[in-house]
PDB file of C-alpha atoms in Angstrom:
ATOM      1  CA  ASN A   1      17.377   5.999  -4.411  1.00 66.00           C
ATOM      2  CA  GLU A   2      15.128   3.654  -2.587  1.00 71.00           C
ATOM      3  CA  LEU A   3      15.846   5.361   0.749  1.00 87.00           C
ATOM      4  CA  ASN A   4      12.741   3.882   2.384  1.00 94.00           C
ATOM      5  CA  GLY A   5      11.991   4.578   6.039  1.00 95.00           C
ATOM      6  CA  ILE A   6      11.620   0.682   6.682  1.00 97.00           C
ATOM      7  CA  ALA A   7      12.285  -1.956   3.912  1.00 96.00           C
ATOM      8  CA  LEU A   8      11.517  -5.557   4.534  1.00 97.00           C
ATOM      9  CA  HIS A   9      13.088  -8.200   2.222  1.00 96.00           C
ATOM     10  CA  GLY A  10      11.520 -11.655   2.334  1.00 96.00           C
ATOM     11  CA  CYS A  11      10.636 -11.706   6.158  1.00 97.00           C
ATOM     12  CA  GLY A  12       9.028 -14.691   7.223  1.00 96.00           C
ATOM     13  CA  LEU A  13       5.780 -15.553   9.028  1.00 93.00           C
ATOM     14  CA  GLY A  14       7.561 -15.599  12.404  1.00 93.00           C
ATOM     15  CA  THR A  15       8.499 -11.856  11.836  1.00 95.00           C
ATOM     16  CA  LYS A  16       6.086  -9.508  13.594  1.00 93.00           C
ATOM     17  CA  MET A  17       6.099  -5.780  13.513  1.00 97.00           C
ATOM     18  CA  ASP A  18       3.926  -3.925  16.236  1.00 98.00           C
ATOM     19  CA  TYR A  19       3.574  -0.259  17.064  1.00 98.00           C
ATOM     20  CA  VAL A  20       5.815   1.148  14.531  1.00 98.00           C
ATOM     21  CA  GLN A  21       5.967   4.619  12.741  1.00 98.00           C
ATOM     22  CA  SER A  22       7.926   5.705   9.729  1.00 97.00           C
ATOM     23  CA  HIS A  23       8.108   9.549   9.568  1.00 95.00           C
ATOM     24  CA  LEU A  24       9.582  12.012   7.304  1.00 90.00           C
ATOM     25  CA  GLY A  25      11.029   9.141   4.973  1.00 85.00           C
ATOM     26  CA  ALA A  26      13.095  10.080   1.887  1.00 87.00           C
ATOM     27  CA  ASP A  27      11.099   7.524  -0.181  1.00 91.00           C
ATOM     28  CA  ASP A  28       8.449   5.059   0.835  1.00 94.00           C
ATOM     29  CA  ALA A  29       7.450   5.013   4.458  1.00 96.00           C
ATOM     30  CA  ILE A  30       7.355   1.302   4.510  1.00 97.00           C
ATOM     31  CA  GLU A  31       8.084  -1.309   1.844  1.00 97.00           C
ATOM     32  CA  TRP A  32       7.568  -4.987   1.670  1.00 97.00           C
ATOM     33  CA  PHE A  33       9.748  -7.157  -1.016  1.00 97.00           C
ATOM     34  CA  GLY A  34       8.116 -10.475  -0.675  1.00 97.00           C
ATOM     35  CA  GLY A  35       7.834 -12.343   2.584  1.00 98.00           C
ATOM     36  CA  ILE A  36       4.722 -13.051   4.629  1.00 97.00           C
ATOM     37  CA  MET A  37       5.380 -11.289   7.841  1.00 97.00           C
ATOM     38  CA  ASN A  38       2.382  -9.684   9.957  1.00 97.00           C
ATOM     39  CA  ALA A  39       2.294  -5.906  11.081  1.00 98.00           C
ATOM     40  CA  LYS A  40       0.089  -4.277  13.578  1.00 98.00           C
ATOM     41  CA  HIS A  41      -0.469  -0.750  14.619  1.00 98.00           C
ATOM     42  CA  VAL A  42       1.380   1.070  11.826  1.00 98.00           C
ATOM     43  CA  ILE A  43       1.830   4.625  11.075  1.00 98.00           C
ATOM     44  CA  ALA A  44       3.388   5.811   7.715  1.00 97.00           C
ATOM     45  CA  SER A  45       3.483   9.895   8.053  1.00 94.00           C
ATOM     46  CA  VAL A  46       4.877  12.636   5.949  1.00 89.00           C
ATOM     47  CA  HIS A  47       6.875  10.574   3.462  1.00 87.00           C
ATOM     48  CA  ASP A  48       8.424  11.588   0.134  1.00 86.00           C
ATOM     49  CA  ASP A  49       6.768   8.849  -1.760  1.00 89.00           C
ATOM     50  CA  ASP A  50       4.477   6.066  -1.038  1.00 92.00           C
ATOM     51  CA  GLY A  51       3.138   5.152   2.487  1.00 95.00           C
ATOM     52  CA  LEU A  52       2.837   1.444   2.115  1.00 97.00           C
ATOM     53  CA  ASP A  53       4.495  -0.373  -0.779  1.00 97.00           C
ATOM     54  CA  TRP A  54       4.781  -4.056  -1.574  1.00 98.00           C
ATOM     55  CA  THR A  55       5.893  -5.957  -4.445  1.00 97.00           C
ATOM     56  CA  GLU A  56       7.442  -9.493  -5.272  1.00 96.00           C
ATOM     57  CA  GLY A  57       4.995 -11.683  -3.688  1.00 97.00           C
ATOM     58  CA  PHE A  58       4.389 -10.032  -0.432  1.00 98.00           C
ATOM     59  CA  ARG A  59       1.601 -11.999   1.458  1.00 98.00           C
ATOM     60  CA  GLY A  60       1.417 -10.898   5.101  1.00 97.00           C
ATOM     61  CA  LYS A  61      -1.319  -9.264   7.085  1.00 97.00           C
ATOM     62  CA  ILE A  62      -1.290  -5.520   8.201  1.00 98.00           C
ATOM     63  CA  GLN A  63      -3.809  -4.379  10.726  1.00 98.00           C
ATOM     64  CA  HIS A  64      -4.519  -0.906  12.293  1.00 98.00           C
ATOM     65  CA  VAL A  65      -2.879   1.371   9.857  1.00 98.00           C
ATOM     66  CA  VAL A  66      -2.575   5.120   9.100  1.00 98.00           C
ATOM     67  CA  THR A  67      -0.986   6.693   6.249  1.00 96.00           C
ATOM     68  CA  LEU A  68      -0.687  10.443   6.037  1.00 94.00           C
ATOM     69  CA  PHE A  69       0.739  12.536   2.967  1.00 87.00           C
ATOM     70  CA  THR A  70       1.216  16.158   3.513  1.00 83.00           C
ATOM     71  CA  GLY A  71       2.286  17.321  -0.305  1.00 72.00           C
ATOM     72  CA  ASP A  72       5.674  18.332   1.393  1.00 64.00           C
ATOM     73  CA  THR A  73       7.532  15.805  -0.944  1.00 64.00           C
ATOM     74  CA  ALA A  74      10.306  15.442  -3.488  1.00 59.00           C
ATOM     75  CA  SER A  75       8.528  12.757  -5.465  1.00 63.00           C
ATOM     76  CA  ASN A  76       6.233  13.332  -8.381  1.00 63.00           C
ATOM     77  CA  ASP A  77       3.882  10.393  -7.622  1.00 74.00           C
ATOM     78  CA  PRO A  78       3.293   9.931  -3.886  1.00 83.00           C
ATOM     79  CA  ARG A  79       0.404   7.503  -2.995  1.00 91.00           C
ATOM     80  CA  GLY A  80      -0.912   6.099   0.248  1.00 93.00           C
ATOM     81  CA  ILE A  81      -0.513   2.643  -1.053  1.00 96.00           C
ATOM     82  CA  GLU A  82       1.431   1.619  -4.224  1.00 96.00           C
ATOM     83  CA  ALA A  83       1.037  -2.230  -4.631  1.00 98.00           C
ATOM     84  CA  ASP A  84       2.785  -4.213  -7.446  1.00 98.00           C
ATOM     85  CA  GLY A  85       3.123  -7.949  -8.310  1.00 97.00           C
ATOM     86  CA  ASN A  86       6.249  -8.968 -10.208  1.00 95.00           C
ATOM     87  CA  GLY A  87       7.366  -6.186 -12.402  1.00 92.00           C
ATOM     88  CA  GLN A  88       8.588  -8.609 -15.237  1.00 94.00           C
ATOM     89  CA  ASN A  89       5.967 -11.340 -14.983  1.00 97.00           C
ATOM     90  CA  PHE A  90       2.584 -10.390 -13.604  1.00 97.00           C
ATOM     91  CA  GLU A  91       1.623 -13.873 -13.364  1.00 96.00           C
ATOM     92  CA  LEU A  92       4.719 -15.000 -11.488  1.00 95.00           C
ATOM     93  CA  THR A  93       3.955 -16.863  -8.148  1.00 96.00           C
ATOM     94  CA  PRO A  94       3.818 -16.360  -5.431  1.00 96.00           C
ATOM     95  CA  LEU A  95       1.370 -13.696  -6.168  1.00 97.00           C
ATOM     96  CA  ALA A  96       1.647 -10.675  -4.044  1.00 98.00           C
ATOM     97  CA  ASN A  97      -1.427 -10.883  -1.958  1.00 98.00           C
ATOM     98  CA  PRO A  98      -1.523  -9.123   1.502  1.00 98.00           C
ATOM     99  CA  THR A  99      -4.494  -8.623   3.768  1.00 98.00           C
ATOM    100  CA  ILE A 100      -5.213  -5.375   5.254  1.00 98.00           C
ATOM    101  CA  TYR A 101      -7.655  -4.624   7.948  1.00 98.00           C
ATOM    102  CA  ASN A 102      -8.727  -0.959   9.272  1.00 98.00           C
ATOM    103  CA  ILE A 103      -6.719   1.484   7.388  1.00 98.00           C
ATOM    104  CA  SER A 104      -6.960   5.026   6.984  1.00 98.00           C
ATOM    105  CA  VAL A 105      -5.108   6.698   3.727  1.00 97.00           C
ATOM    106  CA  LEU A 106      -5.148  10.226   4.308  1.00 95.00           C
ATOM    107  CA  SER A 107      -3.698  13.339   2.361  1.00 92.00           C
ATOM    108  CA  THR A 108      -4.047  16.916   3.475  1.00 86.00           C
ATOM    109  CA  SER A 109      -2.720  18.062  -0.057  1.00 77.00           C
ATOM    110  CA  ILE A 110      -4.217  17.700  -3.520  1.00 66.00           C
ATOM    111  CA  LEU A 111      -0.698  17.468  -4.831  1.00 67.00           C
ATOM    112  CA  GLY A 112      -0.667  13.752  -4.077  1.00 60.00           C
ATOM    113  CA  GLN A 113      -1.636  11.038  -6.896  1.00 83.00           C
ATOM    114  CA  ASP A 114      -4.002   8.209  -6.333  1.00 91.00           C
ATOM    115  CA  GLY A 115      -4.749   7.198  -2.701  1.00 95.00           C
ATOM    116  CA  ILE A 116      -4.331   3.471  -3.771  1.00 97.00           C
ATOM    117  CA  LEU A 117      -2.585   2.356  -6.765  1.00 97.00           C
ATOM    118  CA  LEU A 118      -2.862  -1.373  -7.656  1.00 98.00           C
ATOM    119  CA  ARG A 119      -0.839  -2.759 -10.685  1.00 98.00           C
ATOM    120  CA  ARG A 120       1.416  -5.307 -12.275  1.00 98.00           C
ATOM    121  CA  GLY A 121      -0.772  -8.267 -11.228  1.00 98.00           C
ATOM    122  CA  THR A 122      -1.047  -7.711  -7.564  1.00 98.00           C
ATOM    123  CA  ALA A 123      -3.843  -9.521  -5.379  1.00 98.00           C
ATOM    124  CA  GLY A 124      -4.983  -8.451  -2.027  1.00 98.00           C
ATOM    125  CA  LYS A 125      -7.828  -7.825   0.376  1.00 98.00           C
ATOM    126  CA  ILE A 126      -8.607  -4.601   2.044  1.00 98.00           C
ATOM    127  CA  PHE A 127     -11.279  -4.509   4.730  1.00 98.00           C
ATOM    128  CA  ASN A 128     -12.583  -1.421   6.742  1.00 98.00           C
ATOM    129  CA  GLY A 129     -10.901   1.688   5.385  1.00 98.00           C
ATOM    130  CA  VAL A 130     -11.209   5.080   4.220  1.00 98.00           C
ATOM    131  CA  VAL A 131      -9.364   6.928   1.477  1.00 97.00           C
ATOM    132  CA  VAL A 132      -9.417  10.741   1.746  1.00 95.00           C
ATOM    133  CA  GLY A 133      -8.256  13.940   0.042  1.00 92.00           C
ATOM    134  CA  PHE A 134      -5.904  12.726  -2.834  1.00 91.00           C
ATOM    135  CA  GLY A 135      -5.385  14.702  -5.843  1.00 88.00           C
ATOM    136  CA  GLY A 136      -5.925  11.634  -8.186  1.00 90.00           C
ATOM    137  CA  ASP A 137      -8.424   8.710  -7.809  1.00 93.00           C
ATOM    138  CA  GLY A 138      -9.129   7.201  -4.371  1.00 95.00           C
ATOM    139  CA  LEU A 139      -8.371   3.834  -6.017  1.00 96.00           C
ATOM    140  CA  ASP A 140      -6.703   3.103  -9.335  1.00 96.00           C
ATOM    141  CA  ILE A 141      -6.284  -0.383 -10.823  1.00 97.00           C
ATOM    142  CA  THR A 142      -4.183   0.114 -13.925  1.00 94.00           C
ATOM    143  CA  ASP A 143      -3.815  -3.188 -15.909  1.00 96.00           C
ATOM    144  CA  ALA A 144      -5.605  -6.490 -17.101  1.00 97.00           C
ATOM    145  CA  ALA A 145      -3.897  -8.732 -14.767  1.00 97.00           C
ATOM    146  CA  THR A 146      -4.602  -7.014 -11.641  1.00 98.00           C
ATOM    147  CA  ILE A 147      -8.324  -6.340 -12.719  1.00 97.00           C
ATOM    148  CA  SER A 148      -8.584 -10.056 -13.476  1.00 97.00           C
ATOM    149  CA  ARG A 149      -7.638 -10.840  -9.687  1.00 97.00           C
ATOM    150  CA  ILE A 150     -11.006  -9.326  -8.769  1.00 97.00           C
ATOM    151  CA  GLY A 151     -12.987 -11.913 -10.822  1.00 94.00           C
ATOM    152  CA  ALA A 152     -10.742 -14.586  -9.403  1.00 96.00           C
ATOM    153  CA  GLY A 153     -11.568 -13.544  -5.902  1.00 97.00           C
ATOM    154  CA  LEU A 154      -8.131 -12.440  -5.200  1.00 98.00           C
ATOM    155  CA  LEU A 155      -8.651  -8.808  -5.113  1.00 98.00           C
ATOM    156  CA  ASP A 156     -11.459  -7.648  -2.828  1.00 97.00           C
ATOM    157  CA  PHE A 157     -12.526  -4.401  -0.922  1.00 96.00           C
ATOM    158  CA  THR A 158     -15.049  -4.600   1.730  1.00 97.00           C
ATOM    159  CA  ASN A 159     -16.232  -1.559   3.836  1.00 98.00           C
ATOM    160  CA  ILE A 160     -14.118   1.022   2.072  1.00 97.00           C
ATOM    161  CA  VAL A 161     -14.967   4.705   1.703  1.00 98.00           C
ATOM    162  CA  LEU A 162     -13.370   6.746  -0.835  1.00 96.00           C
ATOM    163  CA  TRP A 163     -14.074  10.377  -0.054  1.00 95.00           C
ATOM    164  CA  ASN A 164     -12.993  13.879  -1.246  1.00 93.00           C
ATOM    165  CA  ASN A 165     -10.620  12.649  -3.884  1.00 92.00           C
ATOM    166  CA  LYS A 166     -10.065  14.740  -6.899  1.00 88.00           C
ATOM    167  CA  GLY A 167      -9.924  11.985  -9.485  1.00 75.00           C
TER     168      GLY A 167
END
């Protein structure tokens, strides 16, 4: 049903989101559909699906983030982050390519899937983070187009701790 707590559609660089929490959402806590807006001090807690979700060329910056999954969910595939490029054409530009600094992706339940799922040609950079307690992998990259972003310098993880995930 896409009943996201916060859905952002093509918001521009002049859009800023600061000190925001999405709690008890019926789908994703926060989802970006394209755009290049920036967000700081973000909490995505106790959501039915993904904490942060992006697609369709989102290229903003997100800083100081906590996503918390508790397992009390209607979804069968909740994640801390679910990141997509374009679902129809993984090479379509602009590529989804956000930059995230200082993030904690936390689960108190082994029912969750992967802590972070990157797919469909997404790019991105994640610096200074921890992914803890998920039922799947801490980090899962699912397709050749997304994996190729690593070699091209468009997908980077620096100072990321993956701990106590079951996958």
